[in-house]
Short mmCIF file of C-alpha atoms in Angstrom, two decimals:
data_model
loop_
_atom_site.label_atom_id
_atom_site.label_comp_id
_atom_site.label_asym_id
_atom_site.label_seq_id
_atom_site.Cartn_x
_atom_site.Cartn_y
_atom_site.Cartn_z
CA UNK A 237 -122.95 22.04 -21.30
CA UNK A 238 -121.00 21.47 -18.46
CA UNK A 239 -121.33 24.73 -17.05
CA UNK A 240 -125.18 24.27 -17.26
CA UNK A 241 -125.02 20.82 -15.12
CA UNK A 242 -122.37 22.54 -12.34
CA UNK A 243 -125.40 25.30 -12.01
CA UNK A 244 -128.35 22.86 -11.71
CA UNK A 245 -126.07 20.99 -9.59
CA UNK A 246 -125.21 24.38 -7.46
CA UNK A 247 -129.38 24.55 -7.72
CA UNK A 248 -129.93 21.82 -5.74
CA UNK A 249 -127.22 22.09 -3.17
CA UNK A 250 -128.47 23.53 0.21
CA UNK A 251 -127.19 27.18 0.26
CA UNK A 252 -124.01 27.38 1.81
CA UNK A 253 -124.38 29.38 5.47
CA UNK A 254 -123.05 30.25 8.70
CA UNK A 255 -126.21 30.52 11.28
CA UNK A 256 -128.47 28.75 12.21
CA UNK A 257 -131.73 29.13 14.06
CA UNK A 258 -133.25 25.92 16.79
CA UNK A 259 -136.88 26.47 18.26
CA UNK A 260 -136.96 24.25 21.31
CA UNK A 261 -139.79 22.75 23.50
CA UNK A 262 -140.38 21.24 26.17
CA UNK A 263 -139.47 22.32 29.67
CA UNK A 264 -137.70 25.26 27.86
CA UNK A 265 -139.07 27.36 25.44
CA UNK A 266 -137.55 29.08 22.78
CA UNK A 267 -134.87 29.97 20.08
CA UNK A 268 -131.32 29.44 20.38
CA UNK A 269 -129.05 30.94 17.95
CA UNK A 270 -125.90 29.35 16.12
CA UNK A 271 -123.12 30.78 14.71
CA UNK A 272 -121.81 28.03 12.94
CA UNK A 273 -117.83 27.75 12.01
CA UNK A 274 -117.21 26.83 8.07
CA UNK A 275 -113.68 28.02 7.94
CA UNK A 276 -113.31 25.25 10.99
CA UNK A 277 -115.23 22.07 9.77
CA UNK A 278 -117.16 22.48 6.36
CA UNK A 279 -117.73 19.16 6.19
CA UNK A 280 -119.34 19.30 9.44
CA UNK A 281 -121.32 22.31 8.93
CA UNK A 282 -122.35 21.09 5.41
CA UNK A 283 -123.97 17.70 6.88
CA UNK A 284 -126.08 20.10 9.57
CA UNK A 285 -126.90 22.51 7.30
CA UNK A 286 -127.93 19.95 4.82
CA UNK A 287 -130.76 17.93 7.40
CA UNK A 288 -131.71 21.17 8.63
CA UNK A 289 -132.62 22.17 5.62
CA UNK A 290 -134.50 18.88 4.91
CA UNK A 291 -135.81 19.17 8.23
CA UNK A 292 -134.54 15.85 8.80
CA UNK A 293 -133.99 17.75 12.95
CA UNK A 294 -137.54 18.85 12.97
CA UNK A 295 -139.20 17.01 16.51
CA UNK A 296 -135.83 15.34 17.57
CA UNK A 297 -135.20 15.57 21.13
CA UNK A 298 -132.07 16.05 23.07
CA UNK A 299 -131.85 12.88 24.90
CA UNK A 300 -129.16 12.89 26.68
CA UNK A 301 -128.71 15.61 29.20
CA UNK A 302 -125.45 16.23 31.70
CA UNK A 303 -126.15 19.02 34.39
CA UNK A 304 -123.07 21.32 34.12
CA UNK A 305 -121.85 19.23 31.45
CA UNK A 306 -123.58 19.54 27.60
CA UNK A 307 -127.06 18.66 26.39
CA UNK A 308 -126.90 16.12 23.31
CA UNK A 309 -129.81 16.01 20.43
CA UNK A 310 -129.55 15.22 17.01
CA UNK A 311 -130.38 11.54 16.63
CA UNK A 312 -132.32 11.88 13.49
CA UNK A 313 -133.01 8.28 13.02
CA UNK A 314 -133.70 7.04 16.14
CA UNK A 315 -134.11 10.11 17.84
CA UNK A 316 -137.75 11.84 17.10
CA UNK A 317 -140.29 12.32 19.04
CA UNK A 318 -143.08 9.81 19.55
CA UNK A 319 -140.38 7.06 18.85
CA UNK A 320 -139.15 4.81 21.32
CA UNK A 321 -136.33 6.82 23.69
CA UNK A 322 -134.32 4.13 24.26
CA UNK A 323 -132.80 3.70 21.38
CA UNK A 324 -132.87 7.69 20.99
CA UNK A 325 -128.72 8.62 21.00
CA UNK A 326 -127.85 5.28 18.80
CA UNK A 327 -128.46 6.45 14.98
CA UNK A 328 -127.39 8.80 12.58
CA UNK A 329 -128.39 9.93 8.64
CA UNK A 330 -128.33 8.54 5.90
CA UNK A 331 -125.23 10.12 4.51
CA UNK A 332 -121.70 8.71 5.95
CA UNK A 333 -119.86 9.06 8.88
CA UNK A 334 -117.54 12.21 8.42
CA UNK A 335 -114.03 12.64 9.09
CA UNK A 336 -112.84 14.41 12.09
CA UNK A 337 -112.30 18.01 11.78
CA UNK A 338 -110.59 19.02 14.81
CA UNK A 339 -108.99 22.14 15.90
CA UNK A 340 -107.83 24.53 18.37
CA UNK A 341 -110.71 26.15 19.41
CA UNK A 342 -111.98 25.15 23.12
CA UNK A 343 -114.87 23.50 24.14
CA UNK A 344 -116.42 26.53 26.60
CA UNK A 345 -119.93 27.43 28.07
CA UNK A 346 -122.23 27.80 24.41
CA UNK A 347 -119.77 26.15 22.21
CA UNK A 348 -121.55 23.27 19.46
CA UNK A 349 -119.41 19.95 19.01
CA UNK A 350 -120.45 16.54 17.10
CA UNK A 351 -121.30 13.70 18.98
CA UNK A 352 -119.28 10.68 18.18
CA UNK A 353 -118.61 7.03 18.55
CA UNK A 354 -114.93 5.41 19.57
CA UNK A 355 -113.53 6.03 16.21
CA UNK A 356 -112.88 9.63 15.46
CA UNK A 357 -113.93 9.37 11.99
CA UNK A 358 -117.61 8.03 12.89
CA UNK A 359 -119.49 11.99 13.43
CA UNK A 360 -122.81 11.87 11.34
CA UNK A 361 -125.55 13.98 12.34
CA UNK A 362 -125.80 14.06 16.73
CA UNK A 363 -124.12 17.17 18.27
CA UNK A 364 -124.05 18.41 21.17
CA UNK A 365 -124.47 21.80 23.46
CA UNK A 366 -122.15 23.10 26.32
CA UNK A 367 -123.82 23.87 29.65
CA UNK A 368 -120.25 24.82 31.15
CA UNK A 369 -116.16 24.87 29.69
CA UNK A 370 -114.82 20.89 28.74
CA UNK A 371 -111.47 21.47 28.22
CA UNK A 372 -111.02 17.73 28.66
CA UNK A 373 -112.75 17.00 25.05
CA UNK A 374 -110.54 19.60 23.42
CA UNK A 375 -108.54 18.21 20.06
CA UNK A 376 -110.47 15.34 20.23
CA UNK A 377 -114.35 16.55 19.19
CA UNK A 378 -114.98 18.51 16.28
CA UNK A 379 -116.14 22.17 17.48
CA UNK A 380 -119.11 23.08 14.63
CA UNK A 381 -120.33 26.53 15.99
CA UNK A 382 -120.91 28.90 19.31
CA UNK A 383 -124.30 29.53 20.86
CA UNK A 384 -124.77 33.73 20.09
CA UNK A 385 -128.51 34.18 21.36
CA UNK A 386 -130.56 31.89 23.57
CA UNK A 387 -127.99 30.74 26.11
CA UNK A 388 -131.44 31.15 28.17
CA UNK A 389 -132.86 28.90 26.15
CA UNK A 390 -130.42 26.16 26.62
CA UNK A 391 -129.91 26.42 30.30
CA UNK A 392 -133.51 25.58 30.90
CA UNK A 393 -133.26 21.92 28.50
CA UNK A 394 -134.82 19.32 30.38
CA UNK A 395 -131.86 17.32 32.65
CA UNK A 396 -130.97 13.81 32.56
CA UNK A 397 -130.46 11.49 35.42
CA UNK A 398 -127.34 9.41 35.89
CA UNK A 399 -123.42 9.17 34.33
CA UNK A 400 -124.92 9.01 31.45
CA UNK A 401 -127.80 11.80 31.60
CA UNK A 402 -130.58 9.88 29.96
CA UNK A 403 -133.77 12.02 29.62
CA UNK A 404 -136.85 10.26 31.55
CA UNK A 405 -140.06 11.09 30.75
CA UNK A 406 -141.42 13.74 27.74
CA UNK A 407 -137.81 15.10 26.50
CA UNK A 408 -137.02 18.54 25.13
CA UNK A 409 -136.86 18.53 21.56
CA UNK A 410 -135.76 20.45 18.88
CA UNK A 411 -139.34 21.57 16.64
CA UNK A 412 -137.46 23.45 13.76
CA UNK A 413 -134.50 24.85 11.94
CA UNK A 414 -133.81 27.39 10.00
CA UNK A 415 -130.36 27.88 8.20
CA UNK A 416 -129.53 31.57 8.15
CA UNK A 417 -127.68 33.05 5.32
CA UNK A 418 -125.77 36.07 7.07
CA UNK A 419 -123.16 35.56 9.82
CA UNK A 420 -125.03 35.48 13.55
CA UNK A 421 -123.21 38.18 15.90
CA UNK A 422 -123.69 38.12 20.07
CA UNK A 423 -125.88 41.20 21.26
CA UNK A 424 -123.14 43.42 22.91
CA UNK A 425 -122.37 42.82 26.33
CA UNK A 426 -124.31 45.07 29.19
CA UNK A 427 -121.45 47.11 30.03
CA UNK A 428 -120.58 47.73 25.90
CA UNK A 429 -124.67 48.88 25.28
CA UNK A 430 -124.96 50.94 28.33
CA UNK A 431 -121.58 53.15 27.04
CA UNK A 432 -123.39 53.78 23.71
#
């Protein structure tokens, strides 16, 4: 019997994956491809992979925006579009904050990392993209993934104005996502196709 409940437990669970697919649109159009990093920060990975796949991210726009700096989305409770942007960067999910699952890996051009409050502990559901390296937030941000496809796709996200890059005007946003069951690779470099 308790072997039957574990599996309709396992039933319900989103599947457990490593990529993940973002349409975006806006002032750039579309699909950015995520390797994302379970061996690093399954709890992490679990929480994105779980609202992706309720499409609790479907229409939430990245509203806050750093030229040469990262491009932040994920609000999925204040956060969608149509709602009012100024509160947009301020909520989370439902579920609870998770605890901080840092690492060694650094914080260079494509890399994924959750957004978070003062305390450590307080990452929910916000993450955000890197336009260019951030060594500074190294050890102290959870790293959740690498870009692999679409780098295109994120250079052209809508900018912010300001320290604290706040989107004016219609905002990029994120339309879907789609939680890949197989392990996204990067095309191979120009020089590595052109000797095959």
């Amino acid at each position: 019997m308790r072997k039957l409940a574990l599996a309709f437990c396992l039933l319900g669970a989103p599947a457990w994956a490593t990529g993940l697919e973002i349409d975006i649109a806006g002032e750039a159009q579309g699909t950015i491809v995520i390797d994302l990093f379970e061996d690093v920060a399954p709890l992490h990975v679990e929480r994105i992979t779980t609202l992706a796949a309720e499409g609790a991210y479907d229409d939430v726009v990245f509203h806050r925006v750093i030229d040469g700096f990262m491009a932040q989305t994920g609000d999925v409770e204040f956060g969608r579009m149509g709602q009012d942007m100024r509160y947009a960067g301020r909520g989370g999910s439902d579920y609870p904050d998770l605890p901080a699952e840092f690492s060694d890996i650094t914080f260079d051009r494509g890399v994924i990392g959750m957004a978070r409050a003062q305390n450590p502990d307080s990452a929910n559901s916000q993450f955000f993209i890197m336009f260019a390296p951030g060594a500074f937030l190294d050890g102290d941000y959870t790293v959740v993934g690498q870009v692999v496809e679409g780098m295109e796709v994120v250079d052209a996200i809508k900018r912010g104005r300001g320290r604290n890059g706040a989107v004016i005007g219609p905002p990029d946003r994120m339309t879907a996502l789609r939680v890949r069951e197989d392990d996204p690779q990067p095309p191979p470099a120009e020089d590595e196709a052109a000797s095959q």
